[in-house]
């Protein structure tokens, strides 16, 4: 008591006010008598001062309980904008249903209250984000770190490919196809060539079909190597990314030996392929595949068997089977949900029914399942290519229909008619009879389809492209909902989208 009397009255009053406020917050006291046992030295302070003064102070604190006050003096950081500081000069009442039970009357009428609402934060993801895998823009609504809404915005790479293809003849449309899914160009060319061949009602030689299967599976390996390594890189692992890029570079070197181009090959054409495989090419592919399995084992030891990578991918972006079918998913996005669907087996094309391979299927439908599924598909592609190498037939690489296939260079050097025929095919193209077709193949990212309408000229009347990436991106809104902001990069990576395919 003697020590308390020695304290200045102002300090004692502040001490009493702080203790009383603490009692309100911790013990949820409502009446004055409830604080007697909780506030230290309450009776002593009340004995020092006028009881009316203490009671008025008590009721004053009672009305401001649980109201947050903001002032520039309480800020831990200096704000250079004076208008920004002014909005925190008074008492702020946050009007939200979640804190309705904490509403209290402002005790000082001279203080102007500032009414605000608690609302979610809306941010932009992309279109120049390093983890967007293209020019993807996401409008994310966040409740803290939780994603409430994710709206993808597309169109930044739109080039009107379908309309451009209507003004070029069929041979000139081949470079446009290469620029759809520019990660696996040879698989795109195979789909386009099959669609034109269905309109022409022609068949290609067995050797050309085997070469097409070889090129398509190499494209599948290159696509999955990029996706798996990119996902690991987004999760924080950098070493497997360089390993996979090295293996992918070897595939580009093989493509360059095959047709002279690394990415935009224009190799698979209606009626066959542009030229035969070089001498020793199959032996080099066999040597490359023999070492690729070891790289995959090393990558799986680091990523698949690691606890950190499992924690970053397991349970992220879970796809259920009925939702995958409803949104038109295909490829790994569909098979990871447990649906065993592969066009190479359901509707075989280019003699895929001659080769023995399995279709990997997931169980949980999350990002970790998609990672495992793509690694398994790489091993199945190796298995298919080995069978193609062992059973590569001899013979022609183009159809014998001279109205469609180009003459050989050796013939053009000796025959004027062959030179004129080559000139006509390059400038005017070949005439396709009237008809309609929809041709789809199992590309690395999913089902790629061409809906083509021919009107009896050398140019298609209408070309409609069914891109798998477009359908997969449409499901991002429900896949990201309820997840964390840090998981968006992993989710976008495992969906495996490419914007040349989306903005067609």
Short mmCIF file of C-alpha atoms in Angstrom, two decimals:
data_model
loop_
_atom_site.label_atom_id
_atom_site.label_comp_id
_atom_site.label_asym_id
_atom_site.label_seq_id
_atom_site.Cartn_x
_atom_site.Cartn_y
_atom_site.Cartn_z
CA UNK A 1 0.00 0.00 0.00
CA UNK A 2 2.86 2.35 0.82
CA UNK A 3 4.54 1.58 -2.48
CA UNK A 4 1.30 2.10 -4.33
CA UNK A 5 0.76 5.51 -2.74
CA UNK A 6 4.22 6.56 -3.85
CA UNK A 7 3.28 5.98 -7.48
CA UNK A 8 1.98 8.92 -9.36
CA UNK A 9 -1.78 8.95 -9.68
CA UNK A 10 -1.62 9.09 -13.47
CA UNK A 11 0.58 6.02 -13.62
CA UNK A 12 -1.66 4.21 -11.16
CA UNK A 13 -4.70 5.06 -13.23
CA UNK A 14 -3.09 3.72 -16.38
CA UNK A 15 -2.11 0.58 -14.49
CA UNK A 16 -5.68 0.13 -13.31
CA UNK A 17 -7.06 0.71 -16.81
CA UNK A 18 -4.71 -1.84 -18.36
CA UNK A 19 -5.52 -4.42 -15.70
CA UNK A 20 -9.20 -3.82 -16.13
CA UNK A 21 -8.95 -4.17 -19.89
CA UNK A 22 -7.02 -7.42 -19.43
CA UNK A 23 -9.82 -8.74 -17.23
CA UNK A 24 -12.39 -7.91 -19.87
CA UNK A 25 -10.53 -9.69 -22.64
CA UNK A 26 -9.30 -12.76 -20.76
CA UNK A 27 -12.19 -13.47 -18.41
CA UNK A 28 -14.99 -11.94 -20.50
CA UNK A 29 -16.21 -9.89 -17.52
CA UNK A 30 -19.44 -7.98 -18.02
CA UNK A 31 -20.26 -6.46 -14.62
CA UNK A 32 -18.06 -4.41 -12.35
CA UNK A 33 -18.16 -6.89 -9.49
CA UNK A 34 -16.76 -9.67 -11.68
CA UNK A 35 -13.46 -7.85 -11.98
CA UNK A 36 -12.88 -7.51 -8.25
CA UNK A 37 -11.17 -10.87 -7.92
CA UNK A 38 -9.30 -10.68 -11.20
CA UNK A 39 -7.81 -7.20 -11.16
CA UNK A 40 -4.80 -6.86 -8.90
CA UNK A 41 -4.99 -4.06 -6.26
CA UNK A 42 -8.51 -3.21 -7.38
CA UNK A 43 -9.75 -2.48 -3.85
CA UNK A 44 -6.60 -0.53 -3.00
CA UNK A 45 -6.92 1.70 -6.03
CA UNK A 46 -10.62 2.17 -5.36
CA UNK A 47 -9.83 3.14 -1.80
CA UNK A 48 -7.36 5.76 -3.03
CA UNK A 49 -9.73 7.49 -5.44
CA UNK A 50 -13.30 8.54 -5.56
CA UNK A 51 -15.50 5.46 -6.10
CA UNK A 52 -17.57 7.38 -8.64
CA UNK A 53 -14.45 8.10 -10.66
CA UNK A 54 -13.47 4.44 -10.65
CA UNK A 55 -16.98 3.34 -11.64
CA UNK A 56 -17.13 5.83 -14.50
CA UNK A 57 -13.75 4.60 -15.71
CA UNK A 58 -15.03 1.03 -15.50
CA UNK A 59 -18.11 1.78 -17.60
CA UNK A 60 -16.01 3.75 -20.02
CA UNK A 61 -13.85 0.68 -20.63
CA UNK A 62 -16.92 -1.52 -20.76
CA UNK A 63 -18.17 0.17 -23.92
CA UNK A 64 -14.88 0.02 -25.80
CA UNK A 65 -14.21 -3.65 -25.13
CA UNK A 66 -12.88 -5.57 -28.14
CA UNK A 67 -12.79 -2.48 -30.38
CA UNK A 68 -9.46 -2.12 -32.14
CA UNK A 69 -7.95 1.34 -32.32
CA UNK A 70 -5.38 2.30 -34.89
CA UNK A 71 -3.17 5.34 -34.86
CA UNK A 72 0.08 6.32 -36.56
CA UNK A 73 1.86 6.10 -33.22
CA UNK A 74 1.00 2.42 -32.94
CA UNK A 75 2.32 1.62 -36.40
CA UNK A 76 5.58 -0.33 -36.51
CA UNK A 77 6.42 1.04 -39.92
CA UNK A 78 6.46 4.58 -41.24
CA UNK A 79 4.01 5.20 -44.05
CA UNK A 80 5.05 7.99 -46.41
CA UNK A 81 1.52 8.57 -47.72
CA UNK A 82 -0.31 11.00 -45.37
CA UNK A 83 -3.71 10.06 -46.80
CA UNK A 84 -3.04 6.45 -45.97
CA UNK A 85 -2.18 7.40 -42.38
CA UNK A 86 -5.28 9.56 -41.95
CA UNK A 87 -7.64 6.64 -42.40
CA UNK A 88 -6.21 5.07 -39.22
CA UNK A 89 -6.49 8.21 -37.08
CA UNK A 90 -9.71 7.18 -35.36
CA UNK A 91 -11.56 4.13 -34.16
CA UNK A 92 -12.23 1.58 -36.91
CA UNK A 93 -15.26 -0.66 -36.71
CA UNK A 94 -14.98 -3.66 -39.04
CA UNK A 95 -18.49 -4.61 -40.16
CA UNK A 96 -18.44 -8.30 -40.83
CA UNK A 97 -20.73 -11.14 -39.91
CA UNK A 98 -17.87 -13.01 -38.30
CA UNK A 99 -17.44 -10.32 -35.59
CA UNK A 100 -21.05 -9.20 -35.13
CA UNK A 101 -21.03 -10.47 -31.57
CA UNK A 102 -18.21 -8.06 -30.72
CA UNK A 103 -20.09 -4.91 -31.76
CA UNK A 104 -19.84 -2.20 -29.09
CA UNK A 105 -20.99 1.39 -28.91
CA UNK A 106 -18.31 3.98 -29.50
CA UNK A 107 -17.85 5.53 -26.09
CA UNK A 108 -16.53 8.89 -27.29
CA UNK A 109 -18.94 10.57 -29.68
CA UNK A 110 -16.29 13.07 -30.66
CA UNK A 111 -14.29 10.30 -32.36
CA UNK A 112 -15.55 9.71 -35.89
CA UNK A 113 -15.80 6.00 -36.55
CA UNK A 114 -14.52 4.55 -39.82
CA UNK A 115 -16.60 1.64 -41.04
CA UNK A 116 -14.76 -0.96 -43.05
CA UNK A 117 -15.49 -4.45 -44.25
CA UNK A 118 -13.28 -7.48 -43.99
CA UNK A 119 -12.92 -8.77 -47.54
CA UNK A 120 -10.72 -11.23 -49.38
CA UNK A 121 -7.62 -10.14 -51.22
CA UNK A 122 -7.61 -10.35 -55.03
CA UNK A 123 -4.22 -10.68 -56.73
CA UNK A 124 -2.85 -11.35 -60.20
CA UNK A 125 -0.83 -14.45 -61.00
CA UNK A 126 0.94 -13.85 -64.30
CA UNK A 127 0.83 -13.39 -67.23
CA UNK A 128 4.61 -13.04 -66.85
CA UNK A 129 5.07 -15.25 -63.83
CA UNK A 130 8.00 -17.70 -64.07
CA UNK A 131 5.80 -20.57 -62.85
CA UNK A 132 2.89 -19.83 -65.21
CA UNK A 133 4.35 -22.07 -67.97
CA UNK A 134 3.28 -19.57 -70.59
CA UNK A 135 1.30 -16.37 -70.75
CA UNK A 136 -1.25 -17.48 -68.16
CA UNK A 137 -3.06 -14.90 -66.06
CA UNK A 138 -4.91 -16.06 -62.98
CA UNK A 139 -7.21 -13.85 -60.92
CA UNK A 140 -6.85 -15.30 -57.43
CA UNK A 141 -9.15 -14.44 -54.54
CA UNK A 142 -7.43 -15.24 -51.27
CA UNK A 143 -8.71 -15.63 -47.75
CA UNK A 144 -5.37 -15.34 -46.03
CA UNK A 145 -3.28 -17.98 -47.79
CA UNK A 146 -6.28 -20.05 -48.93
CA UNK A 147 -7.48 -19.79 -52.52
CA UNK A 148 -11.20 -19.03 -52.63
CA UNK A 149 -11.48 -18.43 -56.36
CA UNK A 150 -9.17 -18.89 -59.35
CA UNK A 151 -10.23 -17.49 -62.73
CA UNK A 152 -7.88 -18.19 -65.66
CA UNK A 153 -7.63 -15.51 -68.34
CA UNK A 154 -6.33 -16.54 -71.76
CA UNK A 155 -5.82 -14.96 -75.16
CA UNK A 156 -2.39 -13.38 -74.82
CA UNK A 157 -0.95 -15.75 -77.46
CA UNK A 158 -3.96 -15.86 -79.78
CA UNK A 159 -2.96 -16.00 -83.46
CA UNK A 160 -6.19 -17.18 -85.16
CA UNK A 161 -4.59 -20.43 -86.25
CA UNK A 162 -7.85 -22.07 -87.28
CA UNK A 163 -8.74 -19.12 -89.52
CA UNK A 164 -5.27 -18.98 -91.05
CA UNK A 165 -5.47 -22.66 -91.95
CA UNK A 166 -8.60 -21.99 -94.01
CA UNK A 167 -6.63 -19.71 -96.35
CA UNK A 168 -3.68 -22.08 -96.96
CA UNK A 169 -3.62 -25.37 -98.77
CA UNK A 170 -3.04 -28.56 -96.84
CA UNK A 171 0.72 -28.74 -97.24
CA UNK A 172 1.13 -25.13 -96.13
CA UNK A 173 -0.90 -25.80 -92.98
CA UNK A 174 1.70 -28.16 -91.58
CA UNK A 175 3.89 -25.42 -90.00
CA UNK A 176 0.83 -24.04 -88.18
CA UNK A 177 0.30 -27.45 -86.60
CA UNK A 178 3.88 -27.45 -85.31
CA UNK A 179 3.14 -24.28 -83.36
CA UNK A 180 0.16 -25.61 -81.44
CA UNK A 181 1.85 -27.82 -78.85
CA UNK A 182 5.40 -26.71 -79.54
CA UNK A 183 6.74 -29.11 -76.90
CA UNK A 184 5.72 -32.22 -78.86
CA UNK A 185 5.49 -31.14 -82.48
CA UNK A 186 5.83 -34.53 -84.17
CA UNK A 187 2.75 -35.86 -82.38
CA UNK A 188 0.73 -32.88 -83.66
CA UNK A 189 1.88 -33.52 -87.21
CA UNK A 190 0.77 -37.13 -86.96
CA UNK A 191 -2.78 -36.09 -86.02
CA UNK A 192 -3.04 -33.58 -88.86
CA UNK A 193 -1.67 -36.05 -91.41
CA UNK A 194 -4.15 -38.74 -90.35
CA UNK A 195 -7.05 -36.27 -90.69
CA UNK A 196 -6.07 -35.33 -94.25
CA UNK A 197 -5.52 -38.98 -95.15
CA UNK A 198 -9.02 -39.82 -93.91
CA UNK A 199 -10.43 -37.16 -96.23
CA UNK A 200 -8.35 -38.48 -99.11
CA UNK A 201 -9.17 -42.10 -98.21
CA UNK A 202 -5.58 -43.23 -98.66
CA UNK A 203 -3.25 -45.44 -96.66
CA UNK A 204 0.47 -45.05 -96.00
CA UNK A 205 3.17 -47.75 -96.23
CA UNK A 206 4.04 -49.80 -93.12
CA UNK A 207 7.51 -48.27 -92.85
CA UNK A 208 6.04 -44.77 -92.75
CA UNK A 209 3.65 -45.86 -89.98
CA UNK A 210 6.51 -47.30 -87.95
CA UNK A 211 8.53 -44.09 -88.34
CA UNK A 212 5.50 -42.08 -87.22
CA UNK A 213 5.11 -44.19 -84.09
CA UNK A 214 8.83 -43.76 -83.40
CA UNK A 215 8.60 -39.97 -83.73
CA UNK A 216 5.41 -39.74 -81.69
CA UNK A 217 6.87 -41.66 -78.76
CA UNK A 218 10.06 -39.60 -78.84
CA UNK A 219 7.85 -36.50 -78.60
CA UNK A 220 6.04 -38.07 -75.66
CA UNK A 221 9.32 -38.67 -73.86
CA UNK A 222 10.49 -35.10 -74.53
CA UNK A 223 7.19 -33.67 -73.29
CA UNK A 224 7.15 -35.69 -70.07
CA UNK A 225 10.81 -34.99 -69.36
CA UNK A 226 10.09 -31.27 -69.49
CA UNK A 227 6.95 -31.54 -67.37
CA UNK A 228 8.46 -33.76 -64.67
CA UNK A 229 11.62 -31.68 -64.39
CA UNK A 230 9.64 -28.42 -64.41
CA UNK A 231 7.41 -29.65 -61.61
CA UNK A 232 10.43 -30.64 -59.53
CA UNK A 233 11.98 -27.23 -60.20
CA UNK A 234 8.81 -25.45 -59.04
CA UNK A 235 8.92 -27.54 -55.88
CA UNK A 236 12.48 -26.44 -55.14
CA UNK A 237 14.64 -29.19 -56.66
CA UNK A 238 17.04 -27.95 -59.31
CA UNK A 239 19.35 -30.92 -59.94
CA UNK A 240 16.87 -33.21 -61.78
CA UNK A 241 15.91 -30.29 -64.01
CA UNK A 242 19.39 -30.17 -65.53
CA UNK A 243 19.46 -33.95 -65.87
CA UNK A 244 16.18 -34.01 -67.77
CA UNK A 245 17.16 -31.04 -69.95
CA UNK A 246 20.30 -32.91 -70.96
CA UNK A 247 18.25 -35.94 -72.02
CA UNK A 248 15.77 -33.74 -73.83
CA UNK A 249 18.59 -32.08 -75.71
CA UNK A 250 19.58 -35.49 -77.04
CA UNK A 251 16.06 -35.93 -78.45
CA UNK A 252 16.36 -32.57 -80.20
CA UNK A 253 19.65 -33.68 -81.71
CA UNK A 254 17.93 -36.81 -83.00
CA UNK A 255 15.17 -34.66 -84.52
CA UNK A 256 17.77 -32.46 -86.18
CA UNK A 257 19.42 -35.51 -87.73
CA UNK A 258 16.06 -36.75 -88.94
CA UNK A 259 14.72 -33.66 -90.71
CA UNK A 260 17.12 -30.76 -90.17
CA UNK A 261 15.00 -28.96 -87.53
CA UNK A 262 15.10 -29.30 -83.77
CA UNK A 263 11.57 -28.28 -82.78
CA UNK A 264 9.37 -27.27 -85.73
CA UNK A 265 10.09 -30.32 -87.82
CA UNK A 266 7.33 -30.50 -90.50
CA UNK A 267 8.44 -34.10 -90.97
CA UNK A 268 5.21 -36.13 -90.80
CA UNK A 269 3.15 -35.21 -93.85
CA UNK A 270 -0.08 -36.40 -95.48
CA UNK A 271 0.81 -39.60 -97.29
CA UNK A 272 3.82 -40.56 -95.19
CA UNK A 273 6.96 -38.75 -94.04
CA UNK A 274 9.21 -36.28 -95.81
CA UNK A 275 12.34 -38.46 -95.94
CA UNK A 276 13.70 -41.75 -94.71
CA UNK A 277 15.64 -42.17 -91.48
CA UNK A 278 19.43 -41.81 -91.87
CA UNK A 279 21.90 -44.66 -91.61
CA UNK A 280 22.72 -45.61 -88.01
CA UNK A 281 19.77 -43.62 -86.66
CA UNK A 282 18.06 -46.56 -84.97
CA UNK A 283 21.31 -47.61 -83.29
CA UNK A 284 21.74 -44.13 -81.83
CA UNK A 285 18.17 -44.16 -80.51
CA UNK A 286 18.77 -47.55 -78.93
CA UNK A 287 21.90 -46.26 -77.19
CA UNK A 288 20.06 -43.17 -75.97
CA UNK A 289 17.18 -45.20 -74.52
CA UNK A 290 19.53 -47.62 -72.77
CA UNK A 291 20.91 -44.77 -70.65
CA UNK A 292 17.63 -42.90 -70.19
CA UNK A 293 16.33 -45.51 -67.77
CA UNK A 294 19.25 -44.86 -65.42
CA UNK A 295 18.48 -41.14 -65.43
CA UNK A 296 14.87 -41.85 -64.59
CA UNK A 297 15.93 -44.03 -61.66
CA UNK A 298 18.16 -41.24 -60.32
CA UNK A 299 15.37 -38.71 -60.70
CA UNK A 300 12.92 -40.93 -58.87
CA UNK A 301 15.39 -41.45 -56.03
CA UNK A 302 15.66 -37.68 -55.52
CA UNK A 303 12.11 -36.52 -56.18
CA UNK A 304 9.66 -39.39 -55.88
CA UNK A 305 11.30 -40.87 -52.82
CA UNK A 306 11.83 -37.51 -51.10
CA UNK A 307 9.59 -36.44 -48.24
CA UNK A 308 9.65 -32.78 -49.22
CA UNK A 309 8.51 -33.41 -52.78
CA UNK A 310 5.79 -35.75 -51.54
CA UNK A 311 4.56 -33.11 -49.11
CA UNK A 312 4.45 -30.48 -51.88
CA UNK A 313 2.49 -32.63 -54.35
CA UNK A 314 0.40 -35.17 -52.43
CA UNK A 315 -3.22 -34.09 -52.10
CA UNK A 316 -2.79 -31.08 -54.41
CA UNK A 317 -5.29 -30.68 -57.24
CA UNK A 318 -7.25 -33.87 -56.69
CA UNK A 319 -9.24 -34.89 -59.79
CA UNK A 320 -12.21 -37.20 -59.32
CA UNK A 321 -13.27 -39.46 -62.18
CA UNK A 322 -16.72 -37.97 -62.74
CA UNK A 323 -15.37 -34.42 -62.76
CA UNK A 324 -12.59 -35.40 -65.15
CA UNK A 325 -15.12 -36.85 -67.58
CA UNK A 326 -17.47 -33.89 -67.18
CA UNK A 327 -14.76 -31.35 -68.01
CA UNK A 328 -13.44 -33.36 -70.95
CA UNK A 329 -10.10 -34.29 -69.45
CA UNK A 330 -7.89 -36.72 -71.32
CA UNK A 331 -4.40 -38.13 -71.20
CA UNK A 332 -2.62 -38.17 -67.83
CA UNK A 333 -5.22 -35.81 -66.33
CA UNK A 334 -7.92 -38.42 -66.95
CA UNK A 335 -5.90 -41.54 -66.22
CA UNK A 336 -4.65 -40.21 -62.88
CA UNK A 337 -8.26 -40.32 -61.63
CA UNK A 338 -8.49 -44.06 -62.30
CA UNK A 339 -10.07 -44.02 -65.79
CA UNK A 340 -8.13 -46.30 -68.14
CA UNK A 341 -8.59 -44.56 -71.50
CA UNK A 342 -5.98 -44.39 -74.22
CA UNK A 343 -6.77 -43.80 -77.89
CA UNK A 344 -3.76 -45.88 -78.91
CA UNK A 345 -5.61 -48.92 -77.54
CA UNK A 346 -9.26 -47.86 -77.85
CA UNK A 347 -8.94 -46.75 -81.50
CA UNK A 348 -5.52 -47.88 -82.78
CA UNK A 349 -3.90 -45.83 -85.53
CA UNK A 350 -0.62 -46.23 -87.42
CA UNK A 351 -0.33 -49.88 -86.36
CA UNK A 352 -0.26 -49.20 -82.61
CA UNK A 353 -2.13 -52.47 -82.20
CA UNK A 354 1.02 -54.31 -83.28
CA UNK A 355 2.98 -53.20 -80.21
CA UNK A 356 2.68 -54.48 -76.66
CA UNK A 357 2.52 -51.83 -73.93
CA UNK A 358 0.60 -51.01 -70.76
CA UNK A 359 -1.50 -47.96 -69.85
CA UNK A 360 -0.52 -46.58 -66.41
CA UNK A 361 -3.47 -45.53 -64.26
CA UNK A 362 -3.47 -43.51 -61.03
CA UNK A 363 -5.44 -44.03 -57.84
CA UNK A 364 -5.77 -40.71 -56.01
CA UNK A 365 -5.85 -38.18 -58.85
CA UNK A 366 -3.52 -35.67 -57.20
CA UNK A 367 -0.35 -33.99 -58.43
CA UNK A 368 1.83 -36.75 -57.04
CA UNK A 369 -0.14 -39.34 -59.01
CA UNK A 370 0.30 -37.33 -62.20
CA UNK A 371 4.03 -37.16 -61.56
CA UNK A 372 4.26 -40.94 -61.13
CA UNK A 373 2.04 -41.55 -64.14
CA UNK A 374 4.20 -39.50 -66.50
CA UNK A 375 7.33 -41.27 -65.33
CA UNK A 376 5.61 -44.59 -66.00
CA UNK A 377 4.54 -43.40 -69.46
CA UNK A 378 8.15 -42.57 -70.30
CA UNK A 379 9.10 -46.17 -69.54
CA UNK A 380 6.24 -47.45 -71.68
CA UNK A 381 7.34 -45.20 -74.55
CA UNK A 382 10.82 -46.70 -74.27
CA UNK A 383 9.21 -50.11 -74.46
CA UNK A 384 7.28 -49.17 -77.63
CA UNK A 385 10.31 -47.64 -79.35
CA UNK A 386 12.38 -50.76 -78.69
CA UNK A 387 9.70 -52.83 -80.39
CA UNK A 388 9.60 -50.42 -83.34
CA UNK A 389 13.38 -50.70 -83.74
CA UNK A 390 13.24 -54.49 -83.64
CA UNK A 391 10.40 -54.74 -86.18
CA UNK A 392 11.17 -51.81 -88.50
CA UNK A 393 9.88 -52.90 -91.95
CA UNK A 394 11.52 -52.15 -95.26
CA UNK A 395 9.84 -50.35 -98.12
CA UNK A 396 8.57 -46.96 -99.17
CA UNK A 397 8.03 -44.02 -96.85
CA UNK A 398 5.31 -42.28 -98.90
CA UNK A 399 2.12 -43.35 -100.59
CA UNK A 400 2.25 -44.22 -104.27
CA UNK A 401 -0.49 -41.69 -105.07
CA UNK A 402 1.42 -39.13 -107.13
CA UNK A 403 -1.30 -36.52 -106.62
CA UNK A 404 -0.43 -36.35 -102.93
CA UNK A 405 3.19 -37.37 -102.43
CA UNK A 406 6.14 -35.31 -103.61
CA UNK A 407 8.53 -36.83 -106.18
CA UNK A 408 11.99 -37.85 -105.10
CA UNK A 409 14.85 -35.40 -105.52
CA UNK A 410 16.67 -37.88 -107.72
CA UNK A 411 13.68 -37.88 -110.09
CA UNK A 412 13.50 -34.09 -110.22
CA UNK A 413 17.12 -33.94 -111.37
CA UNK A 414 16.38 -36.26 -114.28
CA UNK A 415 12.74 -35.57 -115.23
CA UNK A 416 11.14 -32.26 -116.17
CA UNK A 417 7.68 -33.70 -115.44
CA UNK A 418 8.72 -34.52 -111.87
CA UNK A 419 10.06 -30.99 -111.40
CA UNK A 420 6.80 -29.45 -112.67
CA UNK A 421 4.80 -31.80 -110.45
CA UNK A 422 6.83 -30.74 -107.41
CA UNK A 423 6.28 -27.09 -108.31
CA UNK A 424 2.52 -27.58 -108.63
CA UNK A 425 2.26 -29.36 -105.28
CA UNK A 426 4.22 -26.61 -103.53
CA UNK A 427 2.28 -23.70 -105.03
CA UNK A 428 -1.24 -25.06 -105.51
CA UNK A 429 -1.38 -28.16 -103.33
CA UNK A 430 -3.51 -31.23 -103.91
CA UNK A 431 -7.29 -31.34 -104.24
CA UNK A 432 -9.25 -33.03 -101.46
CA UNK A 433 -12.75 -34.34 -102.28
CA UNK A 434 -15.70 -32.95 -100.28
CA UNK A 435 -16.10 -34.56 -96.89
CA UNK A 436 -16.02 -34.19 -93.12
CA UNK A 437 -13.78 -35.94 -90.61
CA UNK A 438 -12.84 -35.83 -86.95
CA UNK A 439 -9.52 -37.49 -86.25
CA UNK A 440 -8.01 -37.72 -82.77
CA UNK A 441 -4.80 -39.20 -81.43
CA UNK A 442 -3.28 -39.74 -78.01
CA UNK A 443 -0.81 -36.88 -77.75
CA UNK A 444 1.47 -36.50 -74.71
CA UNK A 445 -0.86 -34.00 -73.01
CA UNK A 446 -4.09 -35.76 -73.94
CA UNK A 447 -6.48 -36.11 -76.84
CA UNK A 448 -5.71 -33.85 -79.80
CA UNK A 449 -8.41 -33.80 -82.46
CA UNK A 450 -8.89 -32.15 -85.85
CA UNK A 451 -12.38 -31.52 -87.21
CA UNK A 452 -11.91 -30.77 -90.89
CA UNK A 453 -14.44 -29.93 -93.60
CA UNK A 454 -13.30 -30.23 -97.23
CA UNK A 455 -15.19 -28.55 -100.09
CA UNK A 456 -13.42 -30.10 -103.06
CA UNK A 457 -10.57 -27.58 -103.29
CA UNK A 458 -6.97 -27.55 -102.17
CA UNK A 459 -7.84 -25.56 -99.02
CA UNK A 460 -9.95 -26.73 -96.08
CA UNK A 461 -13.34 -25.07 -95.71
CA UNK A 462 -13.24 -25.29 -91.92
CA UNK A 463 -10.69 -26.51 -89.39
CA UNK A 464 -11.61 -27.02 -85.76
CA UNK A 465 -8.90 -28.02 -83.29
CA UNK A 466 -9.78 -29.91 -80.13
CA UNK A 467 -6.91 -29.04 -77.82
CA UNK A 468 -6.43 -30.94 -74.58
CA UNK A 469 -4.75 -28.05 -72.75
CA UNK A 470 -7.84 -25.87 -73.15
CA UNK A 471 -10.06 -28.40 -71.38
CA UNK A 472 -7.50 -29.02 -68.67
CA UNK A 473 -7.12 -25.31 -67.95
CA UNK A 474 -10.90 -24.98 -67.59
CA UNK A 475 -10.73 -27.28 -64.58
CA UNK A 476 -8.17 -25.14 -62.77
CA UNK A 477 -10.94 -23.15 -61.07
CA UNK A 478 -12.24 -26.14 -59.10
CA UNK A 479 -8.82 -27.79 -58.70
CA UNK A 480 -7.31 -24.72 -57.02
CA UNK A 481 -10.29 -23.92 -54.80
CA UNK A 482 -9.53 -24.57 -51.16
CA UNK A 483 -5.80 -24.97 -51.73
CA UNK A 484 -2.92 -22.77 -50.67
CA UNK A 485 -1.35 -19.98 -52.66
CA UNK A 486 2.01 -21.78 -52.64
CA UNK A 487 0.39 -24.80 -54.33
CA UNK A 488 -0.72 -22.88 -57.43
CA UNK A 489 2.67 -23.27 -59.11
CA UNK A 490 2.68 -27.04 -58.48
CA UNK A 491 -0.89 -27.36 -59.75
CA UNK A 492 -0.24 -25.45 -62.97
CA UNK A 493 2.89 -27.53 -63.59
CA UNK A 494 1.21 -30.92 -63.15
CA UNK A 495 -1.78 -29.97 -65.32
CA UNK A 496 0.75 -29.61 -68.16
CA UNK A 497 -0.63 -26.84 -70.37
CA UNK A 498 0.90 -25.07 -73.34
CA UNK A 499 -0.54 -21.83 -74.66
CA UNK A 500 0.20 -22.44 -78.29
CA UNK A 501 -2.45 -25.13 -77.93
CA UNK A 502 -4.90 -23.02 -75.90
CA UNK A 503 -4.72 -19.71 -77.81
CA UNK A 504 -5.03 -21.29 -81.22
#
